[in-house]
XYZ file of C-alpha atoms in Angstrom:
783
model
C 66.971 -61.283 -57.375
C 64.034 -62.181 -59.244
C 60.587 -62.246 -57.392
C 56.865 -63.352 -58.354
C 54.512 -61.391 -57.039
C 52.246 -62.843 -54.615
C 50.877 -62.643 -50.847
C 53.641 -63.417 -48.364
C 57.157 -62.056 -47.048
C 60.166 -62.037 -48.892
C 63.788 -60.796 -47.216
C 66.440 -60.065 -49.452
C 69.924 -58.387 -48.161
C 69.075 -55.383 -49.237
C 66.290 -55.082 -48.072
C 62.197 -55.787 -46.747
C 59.780 -56.691 -49.382
C 56.685 -57.003 -47.868
C 53.403 -57.848 -49.991
C 50.017 -57.604 -47.756
C 46.470 -56.389 -48.173
C 45.528 -53.311 -48.122
C 44.036 -53.882 -44.112
C 47.699 -54.475 -43.010
C 49.203 -52.215 -44.476
C 49.362 -49.035 -42.997
C 50.385 -50.969 -39.181
C 53.065 -52.117 -40.893
C 54.533 -49.820 -42.406
C 54.622 -47.581 -39.539
C 56.045 -50.687 -38.075
C 58.654 -50.749 -40.365
C 59.653 -46.692 -39.982
C 59.532 -47.366 -36.501
C 62.834 -49.631 -37.575
C 64.672 -46.759 -38.303
C 63.872 -46.530 -41.915
C 63.415 -43.080 -43.805
C 61.108 -42.189 -46.187
C 61.765 -40.827 -49.358
C 60.942 -36.955 -49.530
C 57.969 -35.918 -47.734
C 55.457 -38.081 -49.080
C 56.168 -41.186 -47.974
C 53.046 -42.441 -50.080
C 54.719 -41.216 -53.715
C 53.374 -44.546 -56.237
C 55.638 -45.279 -58.486
C 55.587 -48.546 -60.583
C 58.231 -50.758 -60.912
C 59.391 -53.019 -64.373
C 62.283 -55.272 -64.457
C 63.906 -53.366 -61.270
C 64.084 -49.902 -62.058
C 61.587 -47.195 -60.977
C 59.516 -45.561 -64.167
C 56.540 -44.221 -63.610
C 53.450 -45.055 -65.670
C 54.685 -48.520 -66.295
C 52.608 -51.932 -65.858
C 53.949 -53.775 -63.120
C 55.314 -57.428 -64.961
C 55.312 -60.714 -62.813
C 58.685 -60.837 -62.066
C 60.808 -57.589 -60.550
C 64.298 -57.769 -58.985
C 64.815 -56.215 -55.766
C 66.970 -52.802 -55.920
C 70.119 -52.176 -54.678
C 70.068 -50.323 -51.294
C 70.225 -46.425 -51.097
C 68.086 -46.019 -54.485
C 65.610 -45.197 -52.648
C 63.682 -45.735 -48.882
C 60.444 -46.203 -49.942
C 57.858 -47.998 -53.067
C 54.317 -47.597 -52.832
C 52.997 -49.969 -55.343
C 49.436 -48.821 -56.515
C 46.691 -51.066 -56.031
C 45.518 -52.597 -59.195
C 48.685 -52.415 -61.234
C 50.017 -56.155 -61.089
C 48.468 -59.365 -60.197
C 46.066 -60.102 -57.389
C 43.394 -57.252 -56.578
C 44.243 -57.293 -53.001
C 47.999 -56.925 -52.613
C 49.989 -53.907 -51.365
C 53.797 -53.954 -52.001
C 56.416 -52.213 -49.868
C 59.839 -52.242 -50.456
C 62.266 -50.368 -47.326
C 65.759 -50.345 -47.775
C 67.736 -51.220 -44.697
C 69.589 -47.330 -45.592
C 68.110 -46.601 -42.428
C 68.863 -49.012 -40.134
C 72.569 -48.661 -38.474
C 72.390 -52.085 -36.531
C 71.666 -56.174 -36.194
C 70.863 -57.560 -33.585
C 73.173 -60.861 -33.136
C 73.976 -63.848 -30.594
C 77.762 -64.437 -29.231
C 78.854 -67.420 -28.203
C 81.105 -66.747 -25.281
C 83.003 -69.110 -22.802
C 81.913 -67.153 -19.417
C 79.793 -64.705 -18.167
C 79.484 -61.255 -20.033
C 77.846 -57.993 -18.036
C 75.287 -55.822 -20.076
C 77.093 -52.860 -21.557
C 80.244 -54.298 -22.587
C 81.599 -53.059 -25.853
C 82.073 -55.343 -28.455
C 85.549 -55.144 -31.290
C 85.827 -56.942 -34.057
C 89.878 -56.137 -35.194
C 90.210 -53.327 -32.228
C 87.439 -51.764 -33.271
C 84.671 -50.961 -31.038
C 81.407 -51.991 -32.801
C 78.458 -52.829 -30.510
C 77.118 -53.246 -27.035
C 75.838 -56.247 -25.086
C 72.828 -55.699 -24.610
C 72.276 -59.469 -22.528
C 73.465 -62.203 -21.500
C 72.090 -65.982 -20.776
C 73.480 -69.243 -19.451
C 69.772 -70.480 -20.009
C 68.785 -74.486 -19.826
C 68.146 -74.672 -23.688
C 71.659 -72.791 -24.526
C 74.112 -75.213 -25.845
C 76.466 -72.429 -23.574
C 76.784 -68.866 -22.283
C 75.049 -66.593 -24.966
C 75.511 -63.004 -25.469
C 72.989 -60.411 -27.160
C 74.136 -58.060 -28.644
C 73.550 -55.044 -31.259
C 76.437 -55.211 -34.437
C 76.807 -51.673 -36.514
C 75.162 -53.877 -40.009
C 78.545 -55.133 -42.221
C 80.997 -54.739 -39.452
C 80.429 -59.165 -38.327
C 78.547 -61.497 -39.585
C 77.465 -64.894 -38.869
C 80.778 -67.067 -37.640
C 83.099 -63.831 -37.584
C 85.066 -63.693 -33.767
C 84.651 -60.957 -32.037
C 86.198 -59.580 -28.423
C 83.779 -58.811 -25.566
C 84.815 -55.962 -23.409
C 88.930 -56.459 -22.598
C 89.408 -59.684 -23.289
C 86.408 -62.188 -22.820
C 86.441 -64.073 -26.662
C 83.317 -64.600 -28.575
C 81.611 -66.163 -31.794
C 78.969 -64.432 -33.886
C 76.142 -66.710 -34.290
C 72.494 -65.929 -35.006
C 70.279 -65.656 -31.826
C 68.540 -69.258 -31.746
C 65.506 -69.412 -30.609
C 65.582 -71.072 -27.518
C 62.066 -72.277 -27.000
C 59.802 -75.225 -28.522
C 56.360 -75.658 -29.485
C 55.486 -79.231 -27.704
C 52.918 -78.171 -25.268
C 51.017 -77.168 -28.258
C 50.099 -81.075 -28.809
C 50.610 -82.248 -25.008
C 48.123 -79.163 -23.822
C 44.574 -80.130 -23.201
C 43.474 -76.762 -24.866
C 40.266 -76.174 -27.150
C 40.655 -75.825 -30.626
C 37.039 -76.095 -31.984
C 37.489 -72.438 -32.770
C 39.882 -72.652 -35.325
C 38.094 -76.542 -36.645
C 34.971 -74.630 -37.665
C 37.754 -72.276 -40.007
C 38.340 -75.917 -41.707
C 34.985 -76.718 -42.621
C 34.952 -73.152 -44.593
C 35.393 -73.828 -48.727
C 36.555 -70.181 -48.711
C 39.756 -70.867 -45.938
C 42.161 -72.017 -48.280
C 42.065 -69.024 -51.261
C 41.162 -66.082 -48.607
C 37.875 -65.370 -49.105
C 34.660 -65.205 -47.026
C 35.829 -66.424 -42.733
C 33.739 -66.501 -40.436
C 34.046 -63.149 -38.245
C 33.418 -64.701 -34.892
C 34.662 -67.861 -34.933
C 38.247 -66.623 -36.624
C 38.295 -63.223 -33.927
C 38.119 -66.343 -31.448
C 40.826 -68.520 -33.225
C 43.201 -66.614 -33.578
C 43.110 -65.244 -30.156
C 43.688 -68.443 -28.833
C 46.554 -69.039 -31.282
C 48.386 -65.592 -29.773
C 47.874 -67.039 -26.132
C 49.609 -70.558 -27.566
C 52.314 -68.870 -29.201
C 53.055 -66.440 -25.581
C 53.686 -69.472 -24.026
C 56.781 -70.137 -25.848
C 58.237 -66.009 -25.830
C 57.556 -66.208 -22.264
C 59.782 -69.479 -22.789
C 62.150 -67.698 -24.905
C 62.158 -64.597 -22.699
C 63.223 -66.869 -19.994
C 66.258 -68.069 -21.438
C 67.596 -65.209 -23.765
C 65.601 -61.967 -21.609
C 64.478 -60.986 -25.009
C 60.799 -60.072 -25.538
C 60.926 -60.434 -28.983
C 62.141 -62.189 -31.739
C 65.526 -60.438 -33.261
C 64.819 -60.812 -36.604
C 62.107 -61.509 -38.813
C 63.540 -64.539 -40.862
C 63.591 -65.957 -36.879
C 60.018 -64.711 -36.779
C 58.741 -66.320 -39.539
C 60.623 -69.689 -39.084
C 59.011 -69.981 -35.563
C 55.307 -69.809 -37.034
C 56.347 -71.867 -39.658
C 57.023 -74.406 -37.114
C 53.974 -73.660 -34.822
C 51.876 -74.284 -38.207
C 53.554 -77.350 -38.001
C 51.977 -78.466 -34.666
C 48.741 -77.588 -35.817
C 48.519 -79.163 -38.527
C 49.541 -82.535 -36.947
C 45.973 -81.431 -34.329
C 44.749 -81.478 -38.310
C 43.965 -77.373 -38.535
C 44.011 -75.460 -40.953
C 47.372 -75.472 -43.438
C 47.078 -71.840 -43.014
C 45.649 -70.465 -40.140
C 49.510 -68.308 -39.167
C 49.057 -66.465 -42.110
C 46.055 -65.592 -41.258
C 46.467 -64.619 -37.977
C 49.514 -63.588 -37.690
C 52.492 -61.082 -39.078
C 55.756 -61.947 -38.530
C 56.332 -58.436 -38.030
C 54.446 -58.276 -35.248
C 57.271 -60.274 -32.857
C 60.184 -58.575 -34.051
C 61.944 -57.160 -31.669
C 62.149 -53.129 -31.594
C 63.073 -49.887 -29.133
C 60.429 -47.800 -30.345
C 57.496 -49.612 -28.104
C 56.793 -49.875 -24.435
C 59.249 -47.919 -22.879
C 61.820 -48.617 -25.527
C 61.951 -52.487 -23.115
C 64.105 -55.034 -25.460
C 65.518 -56.821 -22.616
C 65.049 -58.111 -18.829
C 68.209 -55.703 -18.143
C 65.534 -52.379 -20.566
C 62.708 -53.434 -17.949
C 64.637 -54.158 -14.734
C 65.556 -50.505 -15.071
C 62.424 -48.718 -15.914
C 60.326 -50.732 -13.187
C 63.077 -51.889 -10.690
C 63.923 -55.681 -9.867
C 60.452 -56.336 -7.567
C 57.462 -55.636 -9.282
C 53.893 -56.171 -7.485
C 54.140 -59.215 -10.242
C 56.558 -60.876 -8.037
C 54.467 -60.975 -5.180
C 51.170 -61.481 -6.710
C 51.799 -63.835 -10.266
C 54.759 -66.892 -8.289
C 52.311 -69.054 -7.038
C 50.247 -71.903 -8.394
C 47.790 -69.743 -10.631
C 44.737 -72.693 -11.073
C 43.663 -71.255 -7.753
C 41.105 -68.461 -8.912
C 41.772 -66.133 -6.088
C 46.055 -66.439 -6.935
C 44.422 -65.309 -10.340
C 42.333 -62.499 -9.508
C 45.771 -60.929 -7.715
C 48.005 -62.047 -10.412
C 45.525 -60.076 -12.754
C 45.377 -56.879 -11.200
C 49.216 -57.121 -10.218
C 49.534 -57.359 -14.088
C 47.157 -54.167 -14.791
C 48.902 -52.289 -12.268
C 51.889 -52.823 -13.764
C 51.080 -52.479 -17.543
C 49.878 -48.561 -16.054
C 53.465 -47.795 -14.531
C 54.669 -49.273 -18.259
C 52.613 -46.771 -19.900
C 53.017 -43.777 -17.226
C 56.376 -44.231 -18.403
C 56.565 -44.398 -21.587
C 53.853 -41.797 -22.409
C 52.241 -43.001 -25.355
C 49.148 -44.785 -24.693
C 48.854 -46.235 -28.180
C 51.384 -48.695 -26.825
C 49.224 -50.164 -23.932
C 48.863 -53.496 -25.917
C 52.266 -53.807 -26.312
C 53.166 -53.469 -23.012
C 50.118 -55.618 -21.824
C 51.935 -58.185 -23.963
C 54.756 -57.345 -22.333
C 53.766 -57.981 -18.596
C 51.630 -61.039 -19.595
C 55.510 -61.890 -20.719
C 56.913 -61.131 -17.909
C 54.890 -63.041 -15.570
C 54.710 -66.333 -16.865
C 58.278 -66.477 -17.585
C 60.344 -64.816 -15.028
C 58.301 -64.144 -12.398
C 55.878 -67.674 -12.100
C 57.872 -70.840 -10.758
C 56.114 -73.270 -11.891
C 56.772 -71.937 -15.639
C 54.977 -71.135 -18.698
C 53.510 -74.466 -19.721
C 52.278 -74.457 -16.331
C 47.940 -75.055 -16.001
C 47.885 -72.488 -13.885
C 49.812 -70.345 -16.267
C 48.140 -70.838 -19.504
C 44.841 -71.043 -17.960
C 45.601 -67.418 -16.108
C 47.621 -65.759 -17.583
C 47.076 -66.460 -21.542
C 43.736 -66.742 -20.798
C 43.653 -70.270 -22.763
C 40.320 -72.677 -22.403
C 41.791 -75.595 -21.445
C 39.715 -79.025 -21.748
C 39.596 -80.964 -18.295
C 41.855 -83.905 -18.053
C 40.917 -87.159 -17.768
C 44.277 -88.359 -15.840
C 42.942 -88.198 -12.468
C 39.725 -90.477 -13.317
C 42.116 -92.444 -14.912
C 43.890 -93.107 -11.928
C 40.891 -93.445 -9.467
C 39.563 -96.327 -11.801
C 43.066 -97.488 -10.822
C 42.902 -97.590 -6.736
C 39.639 -99.026 -7.251
C 41.016 -102.191 -9.085
C 44.092 -102.270 -7.049
C 42.008 -102.276 -3.488
C 39.879 -105.179 -6.057
C 43.204 -106.958 -5.833
C 43.792 -106.928 -1.954
C 40.852 -108.941 -1.340
C 37.037 -109.077 -0.951
C 36.936 -108.485 2.353
C 38.900 -105.323 2.360
C 36.781 -104.908 -0.627
C 33.210 -105.035 1.331
C 34.899 -103.289 4.589
C 35.389 -100.571 1.980
C 32.322 -101.157 0.796
C 30.339 -100.570 3.704
C 32.153 -97.773 5.407
C 32.183 -95.690 1.804
C 27.951 -96.414 1.408
C 27.826 -95.216 5.895
C 30.128 -92.044 4.935
C 27.815 -91.517 1.434
C 24.593 -91.485 3.553
C 26.278 -89.344 5.674
C 27.856 -86.656 3.822
C 24.418 -86.756 1.974
C 22.334 -85.753 5.318
C 24.690 -83.073 5.520
C 24.126 -81.348 2.598
C 20.804 -81.680 3.216
C 20.521 -80.097 6.489
C 23.502 -77.929 5.433
C 21.006 -76.507 2.428
C 17.905 -76.092 4.703
C 19.784 -74.282 6.979
C 21.255 -72.036 4.057
C 17.895 -71.391 2.934
C 16.716 -70.919 6.537
C 19.526 -68.209 6.726
C 19.006 -66.557 3.411
C 15.160 -66.038 4.290
C 15.920 -64.591 7.913
C 18.638 -62.229 6.605
C 16.689 -61.138 3.464
C 15.966 -57.212 3.621
C 12.951 -55.467 3.460
C 14.418 -53.810 0.320
C 14.979 -57.069 -1.343
C 18.845 -57.373 -1.016
C 19.897 -60.743 0.526
C 23.621 -61.555 2.277
C 24.024 -64.653 0.202
C 26.407 -67.078 1.651
C 29.648 -68.185 -0.259
C 28.454 -71.466 -0.956
C 25.308 -70.360 -2.242
C 27.297 -68.206 -5.308
C 30.559 -71.225 -5.451
C 27.213 -73.483 -6.791
C 25.588 -70.920 -8.913
C 28.942 -70.179 -10.780
C 30.277 -73.391 -10.678
C 33.199 -73.022 -8.371
C 34.007 -69.913 -10.309
C 34.642 -71.250 -13.393
C 36.157 -70.018 -16.286
C 33.681 -70.976 -18.770
C 31.159 -68.431 -16.410
C 33.789 -65.908 -16.508
C 31.842 -63.076 -18.236
C 35.027 -59.963 -18.574
C 37.082 -57.326 -15.885
C 34.646 -54.576 -15.112
C 34.657 -51.823 -12.416
C 37.023 -52.711 -8.989
C 36.703 -56.882 -9.789
C 35.731 -59.936 -11.830
C 32.442 -60.813 -12.770
C 30.966 -63.973 -13.647
C 27.846 -65.504 -14.511
C 25.382 -67.352 -12.281
C 22.506 -69.474 -11.475
C 20.792 -69.479 -8.727
C 18.778 -72.419 -6.885
C 15.540 -70.614 -8.545
C 16.761 -70.675 -11.856
C 17.310 -67.247 -11.904
C 20.381 -65.804 -14.405
C 22.685 -63.163 -12.058
C 26.449 -61.971 -12.363
C 28.383 -62.267 -9.803
C 30.927 -59.648 -9.075
C 33.982 -59.970 -7.065
C 35.811 -57.026 -5.600
C 39.599 -56.886 -6.043
C 40.313 -53.139 -5.128
C 38.592 -50.560 -3.914
C 38.345 -47.778 -1.217
C 36.872 -49.587 1.437
C 38.052 -49.737 4.722
C 36.562 -52.670 6.430
C 33.412 -54.906 6.322
C 31.264 -52.133 7.644
C 32.462 -49.404 5.302
C 31.557 -52.083 2.294
C 28.036 -53.570 3.698
C 27.107 -49.482 4.287
C 27.842 -49.178 0.217
C 25.595 -52.317 0.101
C 22.997 -50.488 2.104
C 23.285 -47.276 -0.211
C 23.280 -49.796 -3.745
C 20.600 -51.750 -1.970
C 18.406 -48.878 -1.561
C 18.554 -48.134 -5.320
C 15.411 -48.659 -7.810
C 15.027 -47.682 -11.246
C 14.446 -48.988 -14.177
C 17.542 -47.816 -15.825
C 19.708 -48.432 -13.198
C 20.960 -52.206 -12.451
C 19.598 -54.265 -9.561
C 21.395 -55.081 -6.733
C 20.193 -58.751 -5.610
C 22.534 -59.001 -2.501
C 25.843 -59.805 -1.598
C 28.449 -62.081 0.431
C 31.072 -61.096 2.577
C 33.243 -64.215 3.760
C 34.577 -65.653 6.732
C 38.618 -63.987 7.484
C 39.844 -67.951 7.918
C 38.671 -69.113 4.822
C 41.903 -67.771 2.963
C 45.487 -67.830 3.461
C 46.317 -63.839 3.612
C 43.598 -64.165 6.832
C 41.225 -61.078 4.980
C 37.542 -61.606 3.738
C 36.297 -61.279 0.052
C 33.181 -59.571 -1.106
C 30.871 -60.372 -3.728
C 28.219 -58.498 -4.885
C 25.229 -59.704 -7.217
C 23.454 -58.193 -9.730
C 20.577 -58.735 -12.502
C 22.234 -60.442 -15.516
C 21.930 -58.834 -18.455
C 22.128 -61.083 -21.654
C 23.026 -58.039 -24.121
C 26.553 -57.361 -22.473
C 27.540 -53.849 -22.624
C 27.156 -50.850 -24.758
C 30.025 -51.302 -26.227
C 29.991 -54.247 -27.392
C 27.310 -53.062 -29.634
C 27.849 -49.754 -30.631
C 31.671 -50.746 -32.931
C 31.373 -52.663 -35.869
C 33.660 -55.590 -34.512
C 33.912 -55.677 -30.936
C 37.183 -56.357 -29.066
C 36.921 -60.174 -29.346
C 36.826 -58.771 -33.187
C 33.499 -60.335 -33.609
C 31.249 -58.707 -36.041
C 28.526 -56.955 -34.681
C 25.425 -55.816 -36.256
C 25.282 -51.883 -36.088
C 22.463 -50.532 -33.668
C 19.526 -48.557 -35.165
C 18.685 -45.708 -34.753
C 15.770 -46.259 -32.679
C 17.974 -48.680 -30.490
C 20.420 -45.570 -29.694
C 18.273 -43.037 -29.130
C 16.106 -45.101 -26.423
C 19.992 -46.171 -24.463
C 20.742 -42.756 -24.676
C 17.886 -41.070 -22.902
C 17.821 -44.013 -20.943
C 21.241 -43.446 -19.945
C 19.746 -39.754 -19.491
C 16.997 -41.231 -17.247
C 18.974 -42.747 -14.769
C 21.786 -40.500 -14.491
C 18.550 -38.204 -13.345
C 17.514 -40.767 -10.643
C 21.086 -41.397 -8.833
C 21.482 -37.194 -9.317
C 18.024 -36.414 -8.449
C 15.709 -39.356 -6.679
C 17.537 -40.023 -3.923
C 19.108 -37.991 -1.153
C 21.952 -37.363 -0.929
C 22.773 -36.927 -4.404
C 25.541 -39.684 -5.747
C 27.632 -39.216 -8.041
C 28.781 -42.675 -10.347
C 31.843 -40.695 -11.388
C 32.850 -43.602 -14.285
C 30.202 -43.036 -16.679
C 31.051 -45.342 -19.912
C 30.132 -47.193 -22.568
C 31.493 -51.084 -20.698
C 29.342 -49.798 -17.414
C 26.027 -48.985 -20.032
C 24.217 -53.022 -19.824
C 21.788 -53.985 -22.244
C 18.849 -56.149 -20.949
C 16.944 -58.031 -23.384
C 14.955 -56.080 -24.867
C 18.802 -53.794 -25.947
C 17.500 -51.285 -22.800
C 19.712 -49.630 -21.400
C 21.179 -49.916 -17.635
C 23.574 -48.089 -16.072
C 25.699 -50.157 -13.736
C 29.328 -49.832 -11.685
C 27.196 -46.889 -9.832
C 28.696 -48.299 -6.468
C 31.900 -45.652 -6.926
C 30.029 -43.751 -4.442
C 30.294 -43.719 -0.606
C 28.035 -42.167 2.093
C 29.321 -40.828 4.984
C 27.731 -40.949 8.574
C 26.219 -37.962 8.387
C 24.467 -38.517 5.237
C 26.337 -36.795 2.548
C 26.986 -37.783 -0.250
C 31.424 -38.444 -0.022
C 33.392 -36.448 -2.101
C 37.216 -37.420 -2.785
C 40.038 -36.055 -4.302
C 41.092 -39.598 -4.952
C 40.252 -39.325 -9.322
C 38.413 -43.073 -10.043
C 37.483 -43.212 -13.910
C 38.496 -43.648 -17.098
C 40.819 -41.881 -19.691
C 38.990 -40.176 -22.352
C 35.889 -40.009 -20.116
C 36.875 -37.893 -17.177
C 35.507 -34.365 -16.429
C 38.995 -32.229 -16.840
C 38.579 -30.687 -13.596
C 37.902 -33.988 -12.182
C 41.034 -35.768 -13.346
C 43.116 -32.673 -12.706
C 41.885 -31.917 -9.363
C 39.771 -33.977 -7.545
C 36.847 -31.075 -8.199
C 33.472 -33.570 -8.180
C 29.967 -32.370 -8.951
C 27.252 -34.073 -11.244
C 28.421 -32.069 -13.876
C 31.448 -34.756 -13.872
C 28.858 -37.409 -14.670
C 27.328 -35.155 -17.298
C 31.171 -34.552 -19.062
C 31.270 -38.318 -18.906
C 27.415 -38.759 -20.571
C 28.131 -36.285 -23.275
C 30.908 -38.386 -24.565
C 29.148 -41.904 -24.516
C 26.777 -39.478 -26.269
C 29.434 -38.311 -28.834
C 29.995 -42.485 -29.385
C 26.641 -43.285 -29.957
C 25.949 -40.785 -32.074
C 29.006 -40.699 -34.357
C 30.245 -44.228 -34.054
C 33.824 -43.530 -33.304
C 36.497 -44.026 -29.500
C 36.369 -41.790 -26.891
C 40.312 -42.065 -28.024
C 41.257 -42.543 -31.401
C 45.455 -43.888 -31.543
C 45.395 -43.634 -34.812
C 44.311 -39.908 -36.013
C 46.548 -37.708 -37.779
C 45.889 -34.553 -35.797
C 46.246 -34.061 -32.431
C 43.079 -32.387 -32.403
C 41.112 -35.257 -33.974
C 42.829 -37.780 -31.113
C 39.816 -37.058 -28.431
C 36.351 -37.021 -29.358
C 35.080 -34.271 -28.296
C 37.922 -31.780 -29.517
C 37.132 -33.947 -32.896
C 33.412 -33.774 -33.038
C 32.845 -30.000 -31.640
C 35.986 -28.728 -34.053
C 33.486 -30.457 -37.102
C 30.146 -29.306 -36.533
C 31.903 -25.516 -35.762
C 32.877 -25.766 -39.199
C 29.665 -26.625 -40.687
C 30.491 -30.497 -41.012
C 27.520 -32.291 -39.240
C 27.655 -35.793 -41.650
C 30.920 -35.643 -40.828
C 30.900 -36.422 -37.339
C 27.223 -38.281 -37.468
C 27.435 -41.694 -37.845
C 28.035 -42.990 -41.446
C 25.275 -46.059 -40.861
C 22.522 -43.364 -39.631
C 22.362 -41.228 -42.518
C 22.761 -43.463 -44.653
C 18.958 -44.451 -46.500
C 17.208 -46.155 -49.156
C 14.881 -44.335 -49.936
C 12.970 -41.401 -47.938
C 10.764 -43.589 -46.188
C 12.859 -45.160 -44.494
C 15.158 -42.607 -43.570
C 16.071 -41.736 -40.158
C 15.141 -37.791 -38.692
C 17.737 -36.047 -39.334
C 16.946 -32.881 -37.313
C 16.527 -35.376 -33.794
C 19.889 -37.090 -34.969
C 21.423 -33.686 -34.910
C 19.768 -32.678 -31.718
C 21.128 -35.394 -30.262
C 24.470 -34.848 -31.262
C 24.649 -31.345 -29.874
C 23.379 -32.083 -26.763
C 26.989 -34.474 -26.475
C 28.779 -31.678 -27.435
C 27.445 -29.250 -24.983
C 27.481 -31.558 -22.163
C 31.098 -32.467 -23.074
C 31.932 -28.611 -22.843
C 35.474 -28.030 -21.209
C 34.010 -25.670 -18.434
C 32.215 -26.759 -16.079
C 29.754 -23.688 -16.163
C 28.336 -24.081 -19.556
C 27.214 -27.431 -19.360
C 23.655 -27.933 -18.338
C 22.688 -30.490 -15.460
C 21.688 -33.985 -16.423
C 17.211 -33.203 -15.934
C 18.332 -29.816 -18.935
C 19.947 -32.062 -20.849
C 16.757 -35.019 -21.037
C 14.969 -31.756 -21.549
C 16.752 -31.094 -24.455
C 17.148 -34.895 -25.664
C 12.989 -35.123 -25.538
C 12.819 -31.111 -27.251
C 10.999 -30.283 -24.461
C 13.670 -27.009 -24.694
C 15.634 -26.112 -27.472
C 19.457 -26.651 -27.193
C 21.341 -23.217 -27.294
C 23.948 -22.444 -29.458
C 27.104 -24.543 -28.733
C 30.031 -22.433 -27.451
C 33.465 -21.871 -28.262
C 36.296 -24.197 -26.111
C 39.194 -22.804 -24.992
C 42.514 -22.556 -26.366
C 44.452 -25.879 -24.231
C 42.474 -28.451 -25.938
C 44.238 -29.341 -28.501
C 46.303 -26.230 -28.476
C 49.384 -26.324 -30.502
C 51.311 -24.442 -27.461
C 50.674 -26.815 -25.094
C 51.941 -29.704 -26.470
C 54.703 -31.356 -24.206
C 58.480 -31.517 -25.961
C 57.753 -35.613 -26.277
C 55.081 -34.407 -28.600
C 52.628 -36.570 -26.325
C 49.377 -36.427 -27.168
C 48.129 -36.599 -23.661
C 49.347 -33.395 -22.910
C 46.733 -32.032 -25.489
C 43.937 -32.196 -22.951
C 43.118 -31.923 -19.291
C 41.139 -34.712 -19.347
C 43.526 -36.877 -20.245
C 46.066 -36.049 -17.752
C 47.800 -38.796 -16.594
C 50.236 -36.609 -14.147
C 47.751 -36.066 -11.819
C 46.417 -39.664 -10.320
C 47.356 -42.529 -9.203
C 48.495 -45.434 -11.580
C 45.416 -47.645 -10.601
C 43.194 -45.967 -10.465
C 43.441 -45.762 -15.029
C 42.245 -49.666 -14.963
C 39.057 -48.945 -13.962
């Protein structure tokens, strides 16, 4: 079968031929290996060049070649530059290592998952799931059958006597909602105006990231419907995936969007069914075996999610279930896949309004929906109907309406004046304000999605504008340690008294009446100064989580941020009595003001006892990678626990590397503290510092290497696994400012990254005590 070299996905009976960009090659290669293919020999990246279908090392590639027969080899990698298209890499992976294929089986009566599938009296597979969905023309079983043991149209026996016919697994969903739903396609239309889009060159990075995220969410609606109808979380094969994406693109074409959007945003293999992600879950039956028939999703995501309170509860439930799945799977690199499965399950199985409902699309899939004008049309229709009833009725309605309008306006003005008076009365000496809920509603435009900033520690954050024009950040508390409003108010007492230029200032709080919502619980809000430049993580890496390309931080900016954080922590540890320990120092909890100066946020996790002593708790709150080992394992919280987290943040800033590197080939390089320490001990300092910092055009513009090395060494010292060897935050600050010398970096004990401490499954989370997830509740991982 001759194939012309180009960019795309081509499938043959003998194997996959994947042609893709270098950036996508490695991830797709790993995904294919996960499907069971075995690389040839010990070197999966052995370079071969192909001429007319035969391996011929050293030969140039012609325009066409044949897909080789199975079993000749398992993997072929073509060098860049050997053939047409300088940005193309081709990989051929045969079906040799893939022993089974997923088929649909049309049956006349229900079948049980686990039932055997037989052909001519020989068992060839098992049923994995069964559906009688409304879009299935008749009952459909799904099962894996040994490759070449059956083909489409063959007759099979399920169990003892149920007859069935082998069919391709259908995609039991549709994309009509893409045209019906009022989703915002503005980000994708921006791409349409880019002249180079059609040939794959320069694309606006920010628009591309936002557009692709919108499209992935839209595609997820159909995937949730497919899950509901087939019990499958993903699509059965690459052919079906490519076909579905093509149909999805046709709907986008109808909206006058670029005809190659999906080729930029999607890779068909990412939607293909595989047992090698997220706790080996493939079907709803697998989900039930792992988590049971009922989870917090069933109670948190069942209702109408257009209500913001219900939406917040559903989101919180989703994060809890995701953490349960990660704990079961044991591999944190699957966290994205587990969250994806959680979203599909909540939308397709749990919510009673279905994946295409407005609440599900806006809340679970985070699709930006434009306001529907239908209600306005109905309003005008009602007015014309009343007019037709007679002039007398109309006049009476106008008079009555005028009176009601005047009365409501008078009451509203009176309420505003009363609220202003109450606020002034409740103004505390330390300037913290007790806001009324109505004030926060007005400030955030009724907690509109357009004002949604993100999820912070123990809550969600909205941008708001107070009556005087001041921008604020309003955090709605979703989960916390507080057992009642008195304890919450006690917390506010502590935070509102903390005033330092390197801490995010608390402006006030709000506790609603218990009767405001159905569950009879008070809602709690904290109001902070708004930080216009977001958090440190948004600027620390070249591309942030939204796919937006960021200008890298300069050395002066990085230096100031590190010093600012150190000063903020020093104030919490030594500037107030009793001392306050943050417990969750990380890049996302460091906010940047208009001058790019750092302020520490979310320091409200601490509580104060009535005796006035700082509350030390065995309940761990924090984030993996940043947690000090003694705190993660034993709940032993001291000032040195914050110092460890601070050291990790310093390393992130100086190295330009995330705290956890899931792409690392070595367990010793997985955690940034292990990686940086080993490199420095080996004398490879330049390999540790961010390349942007050490790359200079001339000596005049060169950054001061000695100072950068000092900051790096302080970070390594602060993040030492042994508590006694860490400095206090005051000593660390003195080292950073050059007032005292940085001591020699001590050795680390063997358990960190030592091969003897790996578990049998090879889970890299066992290499460091700081990463042990067995010692803490899964819910704490959300913080």
